[in-house]
Protein backbone atom coordinates (compact mmCIF):
# COMPACT_ATOMS: atom_id res chain seq x y z
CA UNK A 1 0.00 0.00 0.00
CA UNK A 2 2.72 2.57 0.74
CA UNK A 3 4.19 2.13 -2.56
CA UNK A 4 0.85 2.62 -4.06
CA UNK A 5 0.91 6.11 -2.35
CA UNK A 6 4.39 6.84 -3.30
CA UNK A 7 3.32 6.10 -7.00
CA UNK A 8 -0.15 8.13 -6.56
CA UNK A 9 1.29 10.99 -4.34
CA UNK A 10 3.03 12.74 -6.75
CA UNK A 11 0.05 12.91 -9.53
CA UNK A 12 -2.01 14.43 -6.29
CA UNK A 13 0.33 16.87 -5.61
CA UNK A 14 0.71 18.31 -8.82
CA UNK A 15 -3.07 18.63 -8.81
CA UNK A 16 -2.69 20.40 -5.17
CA UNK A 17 0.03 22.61 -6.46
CA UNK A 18 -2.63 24.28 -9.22
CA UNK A 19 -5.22 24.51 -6.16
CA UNK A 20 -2.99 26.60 -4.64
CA UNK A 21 -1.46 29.01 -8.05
CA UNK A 22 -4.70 29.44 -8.36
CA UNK A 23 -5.65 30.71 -4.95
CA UNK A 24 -2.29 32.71 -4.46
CA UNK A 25 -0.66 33.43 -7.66
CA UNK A 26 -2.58 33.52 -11.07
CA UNK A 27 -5.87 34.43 -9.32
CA UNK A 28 -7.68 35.46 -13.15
CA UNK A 29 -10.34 32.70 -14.07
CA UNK A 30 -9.19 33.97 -17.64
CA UNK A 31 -6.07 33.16 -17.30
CA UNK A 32 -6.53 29.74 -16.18
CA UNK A 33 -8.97 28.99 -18.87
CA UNK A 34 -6.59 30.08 -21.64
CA UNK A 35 -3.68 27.52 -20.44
CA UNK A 36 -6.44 24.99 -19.90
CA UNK A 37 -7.88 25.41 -23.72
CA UNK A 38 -3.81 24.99 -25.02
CA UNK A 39 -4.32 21.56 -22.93
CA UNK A 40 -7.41 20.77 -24.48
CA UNK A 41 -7.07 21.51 -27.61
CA UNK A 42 -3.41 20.95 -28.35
CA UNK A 43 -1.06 19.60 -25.96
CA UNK A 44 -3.65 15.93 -24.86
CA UNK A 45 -4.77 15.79 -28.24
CA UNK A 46 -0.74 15.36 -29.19
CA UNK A 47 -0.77 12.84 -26.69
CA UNK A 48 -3.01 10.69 -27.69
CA UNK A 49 -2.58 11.06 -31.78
CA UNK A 50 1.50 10.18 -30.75
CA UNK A 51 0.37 7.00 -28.80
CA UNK A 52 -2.36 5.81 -30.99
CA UNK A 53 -0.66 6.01 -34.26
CA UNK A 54 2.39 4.23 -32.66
CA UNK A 55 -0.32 1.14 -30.64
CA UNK A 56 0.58 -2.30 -32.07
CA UNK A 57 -3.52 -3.31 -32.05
CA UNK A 58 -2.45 -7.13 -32.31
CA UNK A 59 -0.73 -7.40 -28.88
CA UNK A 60 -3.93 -6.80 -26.79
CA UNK A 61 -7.69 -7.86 -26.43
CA UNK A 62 -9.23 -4.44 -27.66
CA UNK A 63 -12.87 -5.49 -27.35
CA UNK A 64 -13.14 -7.38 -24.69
CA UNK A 65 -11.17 -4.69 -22.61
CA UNK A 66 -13.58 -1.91 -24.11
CA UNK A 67 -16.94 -3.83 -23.03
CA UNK A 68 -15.89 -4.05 -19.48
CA UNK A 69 -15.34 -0.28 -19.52
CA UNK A 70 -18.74 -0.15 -21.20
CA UNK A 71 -20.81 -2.57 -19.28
CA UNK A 72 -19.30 -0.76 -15.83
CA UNK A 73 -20.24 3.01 -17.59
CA UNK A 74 -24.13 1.60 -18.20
CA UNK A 75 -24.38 -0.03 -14.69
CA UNK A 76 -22.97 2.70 -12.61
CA UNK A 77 -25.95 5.31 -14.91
CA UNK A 78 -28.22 3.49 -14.44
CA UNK A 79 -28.26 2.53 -11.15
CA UNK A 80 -27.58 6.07 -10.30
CA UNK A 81 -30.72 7.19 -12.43
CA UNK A 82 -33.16 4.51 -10.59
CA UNK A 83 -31.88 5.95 -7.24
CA UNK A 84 -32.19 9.19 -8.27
CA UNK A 85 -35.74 8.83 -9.59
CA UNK A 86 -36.64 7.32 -6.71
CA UNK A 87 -35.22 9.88 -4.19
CA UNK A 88 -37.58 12.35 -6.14
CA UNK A 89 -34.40 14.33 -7.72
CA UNK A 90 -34.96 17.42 -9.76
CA UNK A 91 -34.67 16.92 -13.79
CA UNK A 92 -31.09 19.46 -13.49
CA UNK A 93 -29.62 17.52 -10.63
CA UNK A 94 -30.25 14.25 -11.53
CA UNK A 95 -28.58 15.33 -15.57
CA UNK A 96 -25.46 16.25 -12.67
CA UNK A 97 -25.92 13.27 -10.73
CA UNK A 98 -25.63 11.18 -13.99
CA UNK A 99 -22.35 12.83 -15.52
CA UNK A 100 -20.71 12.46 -12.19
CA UNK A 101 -21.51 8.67 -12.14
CA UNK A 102 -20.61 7.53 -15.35
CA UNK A 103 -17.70 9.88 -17.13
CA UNK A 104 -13.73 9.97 -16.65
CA UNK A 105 -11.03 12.33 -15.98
CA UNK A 106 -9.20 11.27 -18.76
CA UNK A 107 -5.68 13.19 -17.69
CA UNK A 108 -6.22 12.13 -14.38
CA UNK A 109 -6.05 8.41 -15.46
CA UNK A 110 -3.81 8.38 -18.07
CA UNK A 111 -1.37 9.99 -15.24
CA UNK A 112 -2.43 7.64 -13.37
CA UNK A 113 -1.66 3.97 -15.30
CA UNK A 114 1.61 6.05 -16.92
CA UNK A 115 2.90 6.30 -13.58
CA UNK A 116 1.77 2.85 -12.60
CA UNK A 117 2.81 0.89 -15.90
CA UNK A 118 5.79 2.98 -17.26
CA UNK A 119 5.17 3.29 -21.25
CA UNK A 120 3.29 0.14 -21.60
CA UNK A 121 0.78 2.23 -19.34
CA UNK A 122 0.58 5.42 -21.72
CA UNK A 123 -0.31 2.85 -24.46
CA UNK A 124 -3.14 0.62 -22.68
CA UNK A 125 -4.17 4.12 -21.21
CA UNK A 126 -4.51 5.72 -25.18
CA UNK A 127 -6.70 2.77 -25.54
CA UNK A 128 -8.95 3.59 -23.17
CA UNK A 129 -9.06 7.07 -23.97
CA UNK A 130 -9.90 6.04 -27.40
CA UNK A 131 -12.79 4.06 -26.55
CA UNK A 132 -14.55 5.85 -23.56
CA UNK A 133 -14.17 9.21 -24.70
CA UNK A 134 -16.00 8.68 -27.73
CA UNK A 135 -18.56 6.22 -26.23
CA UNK A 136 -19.03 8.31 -22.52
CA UNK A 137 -19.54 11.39 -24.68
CA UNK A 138 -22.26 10.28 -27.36
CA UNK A 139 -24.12 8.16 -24.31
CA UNK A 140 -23.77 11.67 -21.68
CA UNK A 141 -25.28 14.03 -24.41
CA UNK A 142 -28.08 11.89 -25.08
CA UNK A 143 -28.56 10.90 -21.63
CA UNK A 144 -28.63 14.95 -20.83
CA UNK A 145 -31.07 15.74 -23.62
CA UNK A 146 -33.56 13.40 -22.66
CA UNK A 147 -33.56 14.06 -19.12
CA UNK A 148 -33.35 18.67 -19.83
CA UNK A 149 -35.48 18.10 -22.69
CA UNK A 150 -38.15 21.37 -22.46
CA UNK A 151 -35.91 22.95 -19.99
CA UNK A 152 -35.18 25.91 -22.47
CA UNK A 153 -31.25 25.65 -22.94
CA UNK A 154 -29.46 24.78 -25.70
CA UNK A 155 -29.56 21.27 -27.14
CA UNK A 156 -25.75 20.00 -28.89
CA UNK A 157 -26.16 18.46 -31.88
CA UNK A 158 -24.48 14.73 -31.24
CA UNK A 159 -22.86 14.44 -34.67
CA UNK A 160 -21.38 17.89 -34.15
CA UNK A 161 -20.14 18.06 -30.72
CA UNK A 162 -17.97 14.33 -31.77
CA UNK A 163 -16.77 15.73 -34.66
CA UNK A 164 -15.97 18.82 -32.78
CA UNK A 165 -13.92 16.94 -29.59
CA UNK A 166 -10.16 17.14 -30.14
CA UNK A 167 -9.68 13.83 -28.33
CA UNK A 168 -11.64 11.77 -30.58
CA UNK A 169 -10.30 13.78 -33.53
CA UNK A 170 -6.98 13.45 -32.45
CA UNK A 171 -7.73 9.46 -32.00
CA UNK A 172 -9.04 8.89 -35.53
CA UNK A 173 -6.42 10.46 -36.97
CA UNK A 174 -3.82 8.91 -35.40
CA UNK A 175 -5.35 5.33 -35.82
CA UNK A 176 -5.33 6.56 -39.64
CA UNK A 177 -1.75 6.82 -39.60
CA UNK A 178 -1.41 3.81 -37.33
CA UNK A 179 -3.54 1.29 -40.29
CA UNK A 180 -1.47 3.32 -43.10
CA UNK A 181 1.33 1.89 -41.88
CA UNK A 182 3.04 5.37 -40.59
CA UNK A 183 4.34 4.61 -37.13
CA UNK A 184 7.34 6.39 -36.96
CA UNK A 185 7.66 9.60 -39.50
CA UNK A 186 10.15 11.71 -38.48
CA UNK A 187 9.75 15.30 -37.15
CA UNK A 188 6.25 14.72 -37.08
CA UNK A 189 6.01 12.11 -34.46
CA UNK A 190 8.76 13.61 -32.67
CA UNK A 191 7.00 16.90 -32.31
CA UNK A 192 4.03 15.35 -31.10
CA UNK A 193 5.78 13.35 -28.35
CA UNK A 194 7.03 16.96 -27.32
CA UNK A 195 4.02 17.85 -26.94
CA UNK A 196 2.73 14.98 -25.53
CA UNK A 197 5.00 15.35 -22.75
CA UNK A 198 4.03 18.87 -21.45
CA UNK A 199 0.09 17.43 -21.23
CA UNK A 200 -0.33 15.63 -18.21
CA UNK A 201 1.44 17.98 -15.96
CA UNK A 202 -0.23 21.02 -17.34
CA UNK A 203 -3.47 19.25 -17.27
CA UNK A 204 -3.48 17.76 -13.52
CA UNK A 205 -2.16 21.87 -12.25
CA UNK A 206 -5.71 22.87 -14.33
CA UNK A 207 -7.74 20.06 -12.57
CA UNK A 208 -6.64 21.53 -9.21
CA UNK A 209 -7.33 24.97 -10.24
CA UNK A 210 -10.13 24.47 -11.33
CA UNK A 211 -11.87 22.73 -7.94
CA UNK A 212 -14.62 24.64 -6.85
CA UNK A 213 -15.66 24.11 -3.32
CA UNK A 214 -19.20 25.49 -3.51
CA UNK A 215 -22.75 23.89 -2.77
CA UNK A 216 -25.79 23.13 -0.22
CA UNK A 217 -26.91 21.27 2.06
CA UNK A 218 -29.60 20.10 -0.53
CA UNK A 219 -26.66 19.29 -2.65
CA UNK A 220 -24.90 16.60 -0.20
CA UNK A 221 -27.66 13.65 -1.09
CA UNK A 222 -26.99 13.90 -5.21
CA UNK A 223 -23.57 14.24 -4.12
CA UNK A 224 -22.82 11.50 -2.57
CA UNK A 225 -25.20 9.07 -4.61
CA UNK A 226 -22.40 10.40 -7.53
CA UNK A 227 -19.55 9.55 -5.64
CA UNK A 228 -21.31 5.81 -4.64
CA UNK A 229 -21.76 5.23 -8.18
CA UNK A 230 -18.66 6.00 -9.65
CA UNK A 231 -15.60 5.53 -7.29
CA UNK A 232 -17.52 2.21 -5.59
CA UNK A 233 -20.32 0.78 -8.18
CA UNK A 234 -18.51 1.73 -11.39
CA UNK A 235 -14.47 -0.26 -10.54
CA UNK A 236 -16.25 -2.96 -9.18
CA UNK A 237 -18.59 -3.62 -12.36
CA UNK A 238 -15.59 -2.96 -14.59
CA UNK A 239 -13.16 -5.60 -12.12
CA UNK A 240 -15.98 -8.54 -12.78
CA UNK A 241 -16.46 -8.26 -16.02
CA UNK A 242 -12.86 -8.25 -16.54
CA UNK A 243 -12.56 -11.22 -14.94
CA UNK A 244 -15.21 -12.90 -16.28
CA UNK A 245 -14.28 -12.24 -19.61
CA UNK A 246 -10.62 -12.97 -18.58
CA UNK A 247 -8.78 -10.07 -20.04
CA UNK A 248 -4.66 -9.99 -19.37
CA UNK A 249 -3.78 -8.57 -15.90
CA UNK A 250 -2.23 -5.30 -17.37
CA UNK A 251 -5.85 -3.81 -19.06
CA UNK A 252 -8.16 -5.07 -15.83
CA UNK A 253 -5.59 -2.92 -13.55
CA UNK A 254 -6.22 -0.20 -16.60
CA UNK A 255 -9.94 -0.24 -17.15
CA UNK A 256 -10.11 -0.75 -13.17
CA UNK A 257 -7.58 2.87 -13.17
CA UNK A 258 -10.07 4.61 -15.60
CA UNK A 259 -13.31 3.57 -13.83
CA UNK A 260 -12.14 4.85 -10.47
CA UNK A 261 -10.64 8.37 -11.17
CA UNK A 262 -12.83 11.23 -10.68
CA UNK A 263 -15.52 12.41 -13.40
CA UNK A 264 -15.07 14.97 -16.15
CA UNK A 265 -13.57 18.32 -15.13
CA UNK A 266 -15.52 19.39 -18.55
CA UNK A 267 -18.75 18.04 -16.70
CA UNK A 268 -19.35 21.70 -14.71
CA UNK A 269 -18.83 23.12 -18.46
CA UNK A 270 -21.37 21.03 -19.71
CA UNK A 271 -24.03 21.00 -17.12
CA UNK A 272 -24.05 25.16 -17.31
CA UNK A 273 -24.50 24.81 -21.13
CA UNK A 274 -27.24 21.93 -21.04
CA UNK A 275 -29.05 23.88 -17.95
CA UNK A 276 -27.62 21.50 -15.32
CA UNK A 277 -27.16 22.19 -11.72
CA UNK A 278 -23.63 23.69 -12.30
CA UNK A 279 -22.80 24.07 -8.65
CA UNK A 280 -23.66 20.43 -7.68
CA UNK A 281 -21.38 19.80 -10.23
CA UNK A 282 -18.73 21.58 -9.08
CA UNK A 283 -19.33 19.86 -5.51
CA UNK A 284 -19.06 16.51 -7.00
CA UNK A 285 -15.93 16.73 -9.18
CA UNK A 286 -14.29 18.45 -5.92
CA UNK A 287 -15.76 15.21 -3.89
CA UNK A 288 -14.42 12.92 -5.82
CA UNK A 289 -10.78 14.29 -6.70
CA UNK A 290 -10.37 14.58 -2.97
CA UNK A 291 -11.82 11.13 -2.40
CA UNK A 292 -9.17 9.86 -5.12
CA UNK A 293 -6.60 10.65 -3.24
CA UNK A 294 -7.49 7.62 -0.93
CA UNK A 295 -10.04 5.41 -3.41
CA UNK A 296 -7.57 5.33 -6.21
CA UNK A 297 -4.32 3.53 -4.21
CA UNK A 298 -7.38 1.04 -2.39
CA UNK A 299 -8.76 0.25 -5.78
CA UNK A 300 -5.40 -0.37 -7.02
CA UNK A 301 -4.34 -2.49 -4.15
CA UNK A 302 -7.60 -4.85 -4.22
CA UNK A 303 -7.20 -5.37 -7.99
CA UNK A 304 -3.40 -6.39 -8.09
């Protein structure tokens, strides 16, 4: 366990250390969202173009590895939804309730399994970018629309907001290069991996910065029915179906990583544009990152 925390520590840290620049040094919300759009939409998407087009597809079990994720994603919704129904919840915090239980802080994780599986990590981590990224995303915006449907915001069009996402732009392209056969061109691959290197740092200081310790007391209930689904509900789906479907060691401890980190730090984003309960979203991506601090190592732990 205590090398678990020495591996996790670190990540944490970093996250803690953009808490703090942004309470004492760069105290501009502009500021922070301009270095957090360069992350977005250049340095990750670099990332994950540099490890996809480089992924030799033949040395792992790509499908059975992506339905765990899947079949853990659906559970941990819907569960949340019937519990949330039957509490009585509000049509903008259960849309909250239902992005905090089923989507992924993709630099989080991929920080995460990098730090606990050296390069092979970065590449079984791509993967799951790759797949739940593009599958989280299409399921959350329909999920959302249904549920704020005649609320009076702003609808995204499905097809647009996918072609629109750098990470699943990013992914396509680079599996492109990876079927063409272009692995390795120089300069270009080499400038990615540049990049690629500046992401996860920059990312996890903008996760930490952008923790927002604000809510109710009529916010602690869809809160914590969130947090249940997601860092308890959602691993443990993801572990058994693993198993049963007896995937290699290396992507259950992977698709375990990605189902226990924290949700979206896009989700607050997306909840204010759907007409969401922004602040309970807020309160449960803050709840969770600090609960990942401890879940995360635990999960890790009862996996291996």
């Amino acid at each position: 366990m205590i090398d678990l925390i020495y591996i996790v520590a670190p990540i944490f840290l970093v996250i803690l250390l953009g808490y703090i620049l942004k309470q004492s040094l760069i105290l501009s919300d502009d500021v922070w969202h301009q270095i957090n759009q360069v992350t977005y939409w250049v340095l990750f998407p670099a990332l994950l173009f540099n490890k996809t087009s480089m992924i030799d597809f033949e040395g792992y079990s790509i499908g059975y590895y992506a339905i765990s994720m899947m079949v853990g994603f659906l559970v941990a919704v819907a569960v949340a939804y019937v519990v949330c129904r039957f509490y009585g919840m509000g049509a903008e915090a259960l849309s909250s309730v239902i992005q905090g239980s089923g989507r992924h802080n993709s630099f989080l994780a991929l920080a995460v399994i990098s730090q606990l599986l050296g390069e092979q990590g970065e590449v079984v981590g791509a993967l799951a970018v790759a797949v739940m990224v593009t599958f989280s995303n299409i399921l959350t915006i329909v999920f959302l629309t249904m549920i704020l449907s005649g609320q009076g915001k702003a609808k995204p069009s499905i097809i647009a907001e996918v072609l629109r996402n750098p990470f699943i732009v990013s992914i396509a392209i680079g599996l492109v290069f990876n079927f063409a056969g272009w692995r390795q061109l120089p300069v270009l691959h080499d400038f990615s991996s540049y990049l690629g290197q500046a992401a996860l740092p920059l990312a996890l200081i903008c996760v930490g910065a952008g923790l927002k310790f604000v809510g109710s007391a009529k916010h602690l209930v869809p809160c914590i029915i969130a947090c249940m689904a997601k860092m308890v509900l959602l691993p443990l789906v993801v572990f058994f179906t693993a198993r049963y479907l007896e995937i290699s060691p290396i992507l259950t401890i992977s698709a375990v990583v990605f189902a226990s980190v924290p949700t979206s730090s896009t989700a607050y984003a997306l909840a204010k544009y759907m007409g969401g309960d922004a602040p309970l979203m807020a309160m449960i991506i803050s709840a969770q990152t600090l609960l990942a601090v401890v879940s995360i190592p635990v999960v890790i732990l009862l996996v291996s």
